[in-house]
PDB file of C-alpha atoms in Angstrom:
ATOM      1  CA  GLY A  12     -38.185 167.594  87.525  1.00  0.00           C
ATOM      2  CA  GLU A  13     -39.864 164.896  85.520  1.00  0.00           C
ATOM      3  CA  ASP A  14     -38.144 163.738  82.378  1.00  0.00           C
ATOM      4  CA  VAL A  15     -39.850 161.609  79.738  1.00  0.00           C
ATOM      5  CA  GLU A  16     -37.851 160.096  76.909  1.00  0.00           C
ATOM      6  CA  GLN A  17     -38.802 158.317  73.718  1.00  0.00           C
ATOM      7  CA  SER A  18     -36.942 157.106  70.688  1.00  0.00           C
ATOM      8  CA  LEU A  19     -37.446 159.461  67.764  1.00  0.00           C
ATOM      9  CA  PHE A  20     -38.338 157.158  64.930  1.00  0.00           C
ATOM     10  CA  LEU A  21     -39.753 153.713  64.183  1.00  0.00           C
ATOM     11  CA  SER A  22     -40.391 152.124  60.813  1.00  0.00           C
ATOM     12  CA  VAL A  23     -42.420 148.922  60.392  1.00  0.00           C
ATOM     13  CA  ARG A  24     -44.003 146.995  57.562  1.00  0.00           C
ATOM     14  CA  GLU A  25     -47.777 146.974  57.235  1.00  0.00           C
ATOM     15  CA  GLY A  26     -49.252 144.033  59.138  1.00  0.00           C
ATOM     16  CA  ASP A  27     -46.356 143.756  61.573  1.00  0.00           C
ATOM     17  CA  SER A  28     -46.517 144.792  65.219  1.00  0.00           C
ATOM     18  CA  SER A  29     -45.087 148.119  66.348  1.00  0.00           C
ATOM     19  CA  VAL A  30     -43.640 148.703  69.797  1.00  0.00           C
ATOM     20  CA  ILE A  31     -43.038 152.260  70.935  1.00  0.00           C
ATOM     21  CA  ASN A  32     -41.074 152.709  74.134  1.00  0.00           C
ATOM     22  CA  CYS A  33     -40.994 155.411  76.776  1.00  0.00           C
ATOM     23  CA  THR A  34     -39.014 155.913  79.966  1.00  0.00           C
ATOM     24  CA  TYR A  35     -39.737 158.379  82.742  1.00  0.00           C
ATOM     25  CA  THR A  36     -38.013 159.481  85.909  1.00  0.00           C
ATOM     26  CA  ASP A  37     -40.727 160.341  88.439  1.00  0.00           C
ATOM     27  CA  SER A  38     -41.657 157.153  90.256  1.00  0.00           C
ATOM     28  CA  SER A  39     -44.682 158.832  91.843  1.00  0.00           C
ATOM     29  CA  SER A  40     -46.419 159.264  88.483  1.00  0.00           C
ATOM     30  CA  THR A  41     -49.803 157.598  88.783  1.00  0.00           C
ATOM     31  CA  TYR A  42     -51.285 158.071  85.321  1.00  0.00           C
ATOM     32  CA  LEU A  43     -49.436 157.484  82.071  1.00  0.00           C
ATOM     33  CA  TYR A  44     -50.897 158.299  78.679  1.00  0.00           C
ATOM     34  CA  TRP A  45     -50.372 157.658  75.009  1.00  0.00           C
ATOM     35  CA  TYR A  46     -51.435 160.291  72.514  1.00  0.00           C
ATOM     36  CA  LYS A  47     -51.388 160.122  68.710  1.00  0.00           C
ATOM     37  CA  GLN A  48     -50.773 163.146  66.510  1.00  0.00           C
ATOM     38  CA  GLU A  49     -51.367 163.025  62.778  1.00  0.00           C
ATOM     39  CA  PRO A  50     -49.750 165.653  60.524  1.00  0.00           C
ATOM     40  CA  GLY A  51     -51.153 169.123  61.145  1.00  0.00           C
ATOM     41  CA  ALA A  52     -53.614 167.899  63.752  1.00  0.00           C
ATOM     42  CA  GLY A  53     -54.073 168.017  67.508  1.00  0.00           C
ATOM     43  CA  LEU A  54     -53.373 165.234  69.954  1.00  0.00           C
ATOM     44  CA  GLN A  55     -55.754 162.300  70.117  1.00  0.00           C
ATOM     45  CA  LEU A  56     -55.877 160.366  73.376  1.00  0.00           C
ATOM     46  CA  LEU A  57     -55.299 156.700  72.565  1.00  0.00           C
ATOM     47  CA  THR A  58     -55.190 155.089  75.958  1.00  0.00           C
ATOM     48  CA  TYR A  59     -53.922 155.499  79.489  1.00  0.00           C
ATOM     49  CA  ILE A  60     -52.809 153.234  82.286  1.00  0.00           C
ATOM     50  CA  PHE A  61     -52.903 153.622  86.028  1.00  0.00           C
ATOM     51  CA  SER A  62     -49.687 152.860  87.842  1.00  0.00           C
ATOM     52  CA  ASN A  63     -51.095 149.906  89.782  1.00  0.00           C
ATOM     53  CA  MET A  64     -51.619 148.043  86.491  1.00  0.00           C
ATOM     54  CA  ASP A  65     -49.023 146.101  84.519  1.00  0.00           C
ATOM     55  CA  MET A  66     -50.934 145.842  81.296  1.00  0.00           C
ATOM     56  CA  LYS A  67     -53.933 147.257  79.552  1.00  0.00           C
ATOM     57  CA  GLN A  68     -55.361 146.022  76.265  1.00  0.00           C
ATOM     58  CA  ASP A  69     -57.730 147.883  74.013  1.00  0.00           C
ATOM     59  CA  GLN A  70     -58.383 146.247  70.635  1.00  0.00           C
ATOM     60  CA  ARG A  71     -55.102 146.468  68.693  1.00  0.00           C
ATOM     61  CA  LEU A  72     -53.360 148.456  71.427  1.00  0.00           C
ATOM     62  CA  THR A  73     -51.507 146.947  74.366  1.00  0.00           C
ATOM     63  CA  VAL A  74     -49.863 149.093  77.005  1.00  0.00           C
ATOM     64  CA  LEU A  75     -47.218 147.535  79.228  1.00  0.00           C
ATOM     65  CA  LEU A  76     -45.937 149.240  82.346  1.00  0.00           C
ATOM     66  CA  ASN A  77     -42.813 148.218  84.228  1.00  0.00           C
ATOM     67  CA  LYS A  78     -42.960 150.461  87.237  1.00  0.00           C
ATOM     68  CA  LYS A  79     -39.687 149.189  88.690  1.00  0.00           C
ATOM     69  CA  ASP A  80     -37.784 150.194  85.554  1.00  0.00           C
ATOM     70  CA  LYS A  81     -40.046 153.216  84.874  1.00  0.00           C
ATOM     71  CA  HIS A  82     -40.669 151.918  81.403  1.00  0.00           C
ATOM     72  CA  LEU A  83     -43.870 152.208  79.410  1.00  0.00           C
ATOM     73  CA  SER A  84     -44.547 150.709  76.009  1.00  0.00           C
ATOM     74  CA  LEU A  85     -47.308 150.836  73.433  1.00  0.00           C
ATOM     75  CA  ARG A  86     -47.748 147.857  71.150  1.00  0.00           C
ATOM     76  CA  ILE A  87     -49.865 148.211  68.035  1.00  0.00           C
ATOM     77  CA  ALA A  88     -50.852 144.878  66.541  1.00  0.00           C
ATOM     78  CA  ASP A  89     -51.386 144.476  62.783  1.00  0.00           C
ATOM     79  CA  THR A  90     -50.051 147.957  62.083  1.00  0.00           C
ATOM     80  CA  GLN A  91     -51.818 149.769  59.247  1.00  0.00           C
ATOM     81  CA  THR A  92     -50.708 152.682  57.075  1.00  0.00           C
ATOM     82  CA  GLY A  93     -53.291 154.800  58.904  1.00  0.00           C
ATOM     83  CA  ASP A  94     -51.279 154.286  62.076  1.00  0.00           C
ATOM     84  CA  SER A  95     -48.457 156.406  60.658  1.00  0.00           C
ATOM     85  CA  ALA A  96     -48.245 159.388  63.021  1.00  0.00           C
ATOM     86  CA  ILE A  97     -46.279 160.748  65.959  1.00  0.00           C
ATOM     87  CA  TYR A  98     -46.947 159.007  69.267  1.00  0.00           C
ATOM     88  CA  PHE A  99     -46.434 160.899  72.506  1.00  0.00           C
ATOM     89  CA  CYS A 100     -45.987 159.360  75.885  1.00  0.00           C
ATOM     90  CA  ALA A 101     -47.132 161.614  78.751  1.00  0.00           C
ATOM     91  CA  VAL A 102     -47.056 161.241  82.513  1.00  0.00           C
ATOM     92  CA  LEU A 103     -49.086 163.081  85.092  1.00  0.00           C
ATOM     93  CA  ARG A 104     -46.934 164.929  87.551  1.00  0.00           C
ATOM     94  CA  GLU A 105     -48.294 164.255  91.003  1.00  0.00           C
ATOM     95  CA  ASP A 106     -47.599 167.547  92.688  1.00  0.00           C
ATOM     96  CA  SER A 107     -49.824 170.579  93.096  1.00  0.00           C
ATOM     97  CA  SER A 108     -49.441 171.467  89.457  1.00  0.00           C
ATOM     98  CA  TYR A 109     -50.939 168.225  88.065  1.00  0.00           C
ATOM     99  CA  LYS A 110     -49.077 168.852  84.858  1.00  0.00           C
ATOM    100  CA  LEU A 111     -48.816 166.458  81.979  1.00  0.00           C
ATOM    101  CA  ILE A 112     -45.193 165.983  81.013  1.00  0.00           C
ATOM    102  CA  PHE A 113     -44.744 164.868  77.430  1.00  0.00           C
ATOM    103  CA  GLY A 114     -41.966 162.977  75.755  1.00  0.00           C
ATOM    104  CA  SER A 115     -40.620 164.343  72.498  1.00  0.00           C
ATOM    105  CA  GLY A 116     -42.656 161.893  70.432  1.00  0.00           C
ATOM    106  CA  THR A 117     -41.886 158.852  68.295  1.00  0.00           C
ATOM    107  CA  ARG A 118     -42.579 159.139  64.604  1.00  0.00           C
ATOM    108  CA  LEU A 119     -44.042 155.852  63.344  1.00  0.00           C
ATOM    109  CA  LEU A 120     -43.763 155.158  59.629  1.00  0.00           C
ATOM    110  CA  VAL A 121     -45.705 152.191  58.280  1.00  0.00           C
ATOM    111  CA  ARG A 122     -44.393 150.890  54.962  1.00  0.00           C
ATOM    112  CA  PRO A 123     -46.812 149.150  52.580  1.00  0.00           C
TER     113      PRO A 123
ATOM    114  CA  ASP B  18     -69.611 166.170  67.812  1.00  0.00           C
ATOM    115  CA  ALA B  19     -66.431 168.223  68.186  1.00  0.00           C
ATOM    116  CA  MET B  20     -65.671 168.630  71.869  1.00  0.00           C
ATOM    117  CA  VAL B  21     -62.726 171.022  71.827  1.00  0.00           C
ATOM    118  CA  ILE B  22     -62.856 173.523  69.000  1.00  0.00           C
ATOM    119  CA  GLN B  23     -60.116 175.876  67.994  1.00  0.00           C
ATOM    120  CA  ASN B  24     -60.427 178.832  65.661  1.00  0.00           C
ATOM    121  CA  PRO B  25     -58.921 179.611  63.341  1.00  0.00           C
ATOM    122  CA  ARG B  26     -57.071 176.465  62.279  1.00  0.00           C
ATOM    123  CA  TYR B  27     -54.450 178.545  60.511  1.00  0.00           C
ATOM    124  CA  GLN B  28     -53.475 182.083  61.452  1.00  0.00           C
ATOM    125  CA  VAL B  29     -50.971 184.329  59.722  1.00  0.00           C
ATOM    126  CA  THR B  30     -49.835 187.501  61.432  1.00  0.00           C
ATOM    127  CA  GLN B  31     -47.112 190.052  61.013  1.00  0.00           C
ATOM    128  CA  PHE B  32     -44.160 190.497  63.294  1.00  0.00           C
ATOM    129  CA  GLY B  33     -45.320 192.590  66.247  1.00  0.00           C
ATOM    130  CA  LYS B  34     -49.019 192.563  65.337  1.00  0.00           C
ATOM    131  CA  PRO B  35     -51.230 191.309  68.189  1.00  0.00           C
ATOM    132  CA  VAL B  36     -53.121 188.113  67.538  1.00  0.00           C
ATOM    133  CA  THR B  37     -55.808 186.198  69.427  1.00  0.00           C
ATOM    134  CA  LEU B  38     -56.460 182.491  69.195  1.00  0.00           C
ATOM    135  CA  SER B  39     -59.739 181.016  70.332  1.00  0.00           C
ATOM    136  CA  CYS B  40     -60.737 177.771  72.023  1.00  0.00           C
ATOM    137  CA  SER B  41     -64.171 176.565  73.002  1.00  0.00           C
ATOM    138  CA  GLN B  42     -65.386 173.338  74.579  1.00  0.00           C
ATOM    139  CA  THR B  43     -68.685 171.528  74.840  1.00  0.00           C
ATOM    140  CA  LEU B  44     -67.563 169.215  77.647  1.00  0.00           C
ATOM    141  CA  ASN B  45     -68.285 171.605  80.531  1.00  0.00           C
ATOM    142  CA  HIS B  46     -64.823 170.894  81.879  1.00  0.00           C
ATOM    143  CA  ASN B  47     -63.386 172.970  84.680  1.00  0.00           C
ATOM    144  CA  VAL B  48     -59.839 173.157  83.388  1.00  0.00           C
ATOM    145  CA  MET B  49     -58.597 174.610  80.121  1.00  0.00           C
ATOM    146  CA  TYR B  50     -54.974 174.544  78.987  1.00  0.00           C
ATOM    147  CA  TRP B  51     -52.888 176.238  76.327  1.00  0.00           C
ATOM    148  CA  TYR B  52     -49.834 174.489  74.912  1.00  0.00           C
ATOM    149  CA  GLN B  53     -47.252 175.646  72.401  1.00  0.00           C
ATOM    150  CA  GLN B  54     -45.807 172.989  70.109  1.00  0.00           C
ATOM    151  CA  LYS B  55     -42.909 173.776  67.838  1.00  0.00           C
ATOM    152  CA  SER B  56     -41.943 171.528  64.978  1.00  0.00           C
ATOM    153  CA  SER B  57     -40.795 168.044  66.049  1.00  0.00           C
ATOM    154  CA  GLN B  58     -41.081 168.931  69.733  1.00  0.00           C
ATOM    155  CA  ALA B  59     -43.302 167.967  72.606  1.00  0.00           C
ATOM    156  CA  PRO B  60     -46.167 170.281  73.548  1.00  0.00           C
ATOM    157  CA  LYS B  61     -45.097 172.833  76.133  1.00  0.00           C
ATOM    158  CA  LEU B  62     -47.630 174.048  78.670  1.00  0.00           C
ATOM    159  CA  LEU B  63     -48.008 177.836  78.683  1.00  0.00           C
ATOM    160  CA  PHE B  64     -50.760 178.213  81.289  1.00  0.00           C
ATOM    161  CA  HIS B  65     -54.057 176.810  82.418  1.00  0.00           C
ATOM    162  CA  TYR B  66     -57.286 177.941  84.018  1.00  0.00           C
ATOM    163  CA  TYR B  67     -58.959 176.029  86.777  1.00  0.00           C
ATOM    164  CA  ASP B  68     -62.399 177.563  86.550  1.00  0.00           C
ATOM    165  CA  LYS B  69     -61.543 181.278  86.817  1.00  0.00           C
ATOM    166  CA  ASP B  70     -58.178 180.750  88.487  1.00  0.00           C
ATOM    167  CA  PHE B  71     -55.300 181.484  86.155  1.00  0.00           C
ATOM    168  CA  ASN B  72     -52.082 179.451  86.525  1.00  0.00           C
ATOM    169  CA  ASN B  73     -49.099 180.672  84.587  1.00  0.00           C
ATOM    170  CA  GLU B  74     -46.038 178.527  83.969  1.00  0.00           C
ATOM    171  CA  ALA B  75     -42.883 180.120  85.321  1.00  0.00           C
ATOM    172  CA  ASP B  76     -41.153 180.192  81.955  1.00  0.00           C
ATOM    173  CA  THR B  77     -44.068 181.489  79.874  1.00  0.00           C
ATOM    174  CA  PRO B  78     -43.075 184.857  78.378  1.00  0.00           C
ATOM    175  CA  ASP B  79     -45.098 187.942  79.331  1.00  0.00           C
ATOM    176  CA  ASN B  80     -45.913 188.299  75.653  1.00  0.00           C
ATOM    177  CA  PHE B  81     -48.480 185.520  76.115  1.00  0.00           C
ATOM    178  CA  GLN B  82     -51.711 186.274  77.951  1.00  0.00           C
ATOM    179  CA  SER B  83     -54.966 184.417  78.346  1.00  0.00           C
ATOM    180  CA  ARG B  84     -58.600 185.155  79.087  1.00  0.00           C
ATOM    181  CA  ARG B  85     -61.428 182.878  80.086  1.00  0.00           C
ATOM    182  CA  PRO B  86     -64.682 184.850  80.035  1.00  0.00           C
ATOM    183  CA  ASN B  87     -66.835 181.794  80.795  1.00  0.00           C
ATOM    184  CA  THR B  88     -66.605 178.025  81.200  1.00  0.00           C
ATOM    185  CA  SER B  89     -66.797 177.326  77.492  1.00  0.00           C
ATOM    186  CA  PHE B  90     -64.298 179.782  76.030  1.00  0.00           C
ATOM    187  CA  CYS B  91     -60.627 180.488  76.505  1.00  0.00           C
ATOM    188  CA  PHE B  92     -58.436 182.863  74.475  1.00  0.00           C
ATOM    189  CA  LEU B  93     -54.718 183.070  73.910  1.00  0.00           C
ATOM    190  CA  ASP B  94     -53.450 186.583  73.219  1.00  0.00           C
ATOM    191  CA  ILE B  95     -49.979 187.124  71.823  1.00  0.00           C
ATOM    192  CA  ARG B  96     -49.258 190.802  72.299  1.00  0.00           C
ATOM    193  CA  SER B  97     -46.270 191.212  70.011  1.00  0.00           C
ATOM    194  CA  PRO B  98     -45.570 188.031  68.054  1.00  0.00           C
ATOM    195  CA  GLY B  99     -41.998 187.351  67.141  1.00  0.00           C
ATOM    196  CA  LEU B 100     -40.649 184.940  64.561  1.00  0.00           C
ATOM    197  CA  GLY B 101     -39.911 182.500  67.368  1.00  0.00           C
ATOM    198  CA  ASP B 102     -43.592 182.351  68.291  1.00  0.00           C
ATOM    199  CA  ALA B 103     -44.497 180.562  65.074  1.00  0.00           C
ATOM    200  CA  ALA B 104     -45.826 177.224  66.247  1.00  0.00           C
ATOM    201  CA  MET B 105     -48.899 175.043  66.658  1.00  0.00           C
ATOM    202  CA  TYR B 106     -51.001 176.195  69.608  1.00  0.00           C
ATOM    203  CA  LEU B 107     -53.025 173.468  71.241  1.00  0.00           C
ATOM    204  CA  CYS B 108     -55.941 173.927  73.580  1.00  0.00           C
ATOM    205  CA  ALA B 109     -56.936 171.123  75.937  1.00  0.00           C
ATOM    206  CA  THR B 110     -59.533 170.574  78.630  1.00  0.00           C
ATOM    207  CA  SER B 111     -59.958 168.271  81.585  1.00  0.00           C
ATOM    208  CA  ARG B 112     -62.808 167.800  84.007  1.00  0.00           C
ATOM    209  CA  GLU B 113     -60.639 168.327  87.061  1.00  0.00           C
ATOM    210  CA  ALA B 114     -56.946 168.824  87.727  1.00  0.00           C
ATOM    211  CA  GLY B 115     -55.743 165.618  89.256  1.00  0.00           C
ATOM    212  CA  ALA B 116     -56.370 161.904  89.666  1.00  0.00           C
ATOM    213  CA  SER B 117     -58.454 159.863  87.294  1.00  0.00           C
ATOM    214  CA  THR B 118     -60.469 162.766  85.997  1.00  0.00           C
ATOM    215  CA  ASP B 119     -57.442 164.605  84.733  1.00  0.00           C
ATOM    216  CA  THR B 120     -57.480 163.070  81.268  1.00  0.00           C
ATOM    217  CA  GLN B 121     -56.863 165.924  78.856  1.00  0.00           C
ATOM    218  CA  TYR B 122     -58.748 166.227  75.600  1.00  0.00           C
ATOM    219  CA  PHE B 123     -57.085 168.271  72.888  1.00  0.00           C
ATOM    220  CA  GLY B 124     -58.431 170.442  70.137  1.00  0.00           C
ATOM    221  CA  PRO B 125     -57.098 170.246  66.571  1.00  0.00           C
ATOM    222  CA  GLY B 126     -54.721 173.160  67.110  1.00  0.00           C
ATOM    223  CA  THR B 127     -54.101 176.519  65.463  1.00  0.00           C
ATOM    224  CA  ARG B 128     -50.990 176.807  63.351  1.00  0.00           C
ATOM    225  CA  LEU B 129     -49.567 180.307  63.701  1.00  0.00           C
ATOM    226  CA  THR B 130     -47.274 181.760  61.064  1.00  0.00           C
ATOM    227  CA  VAL B 131     -45.418 185.011  61.769  1.00  0.00           C
ATOM    228  CA  LEU B 132     -44.184 186.967  58.753  1.00  0.00           C
TER     229      LEU B 132
END
């Protein structure tokens, strides 16, 4: 089945860029998502990318997709303390179930 | 402007005492999902409804049931909560189940504590 992996923890200084990485196994995945979860809250959809794209930019967020290596990244420019949260990568499984498969999340800590 | 609403936000129940969690949506989406998320883990899909069609995940325990009386509401019933069922329960919706319209929108979650 699909496996999605992320590093567990990332710490950056305020104002620096953050890069959160994700790898997945199912090459047929067509939609890949990034969700943000603040403490005690639900998941907030940040952005998504379709598999025929290499890059998508949305204000401070840049998503890069390397389909050959099955590698997805989320870059946050000018990281702020309010960006501290857990970031989940998720891929859409393209079988009859249309399930979202989540990674285990990367905890981003932004230091002042 | 809340689109996916979950009530209550925090629920405390006793071991073995049935509990119901509620989700409602204002998006008129066809699909509603229930996820269980334990501490420091990824959300785990329990089941989903496509309209009135119920789709259970193979590894969801029988202790978990769901009802969807209409498009807007979906309930998660835990018949006999155990200590291992303490978790955040997330409801999500999507317009369809597949392709570009499958983007899932999540509610804020209900944190369940089992004493």
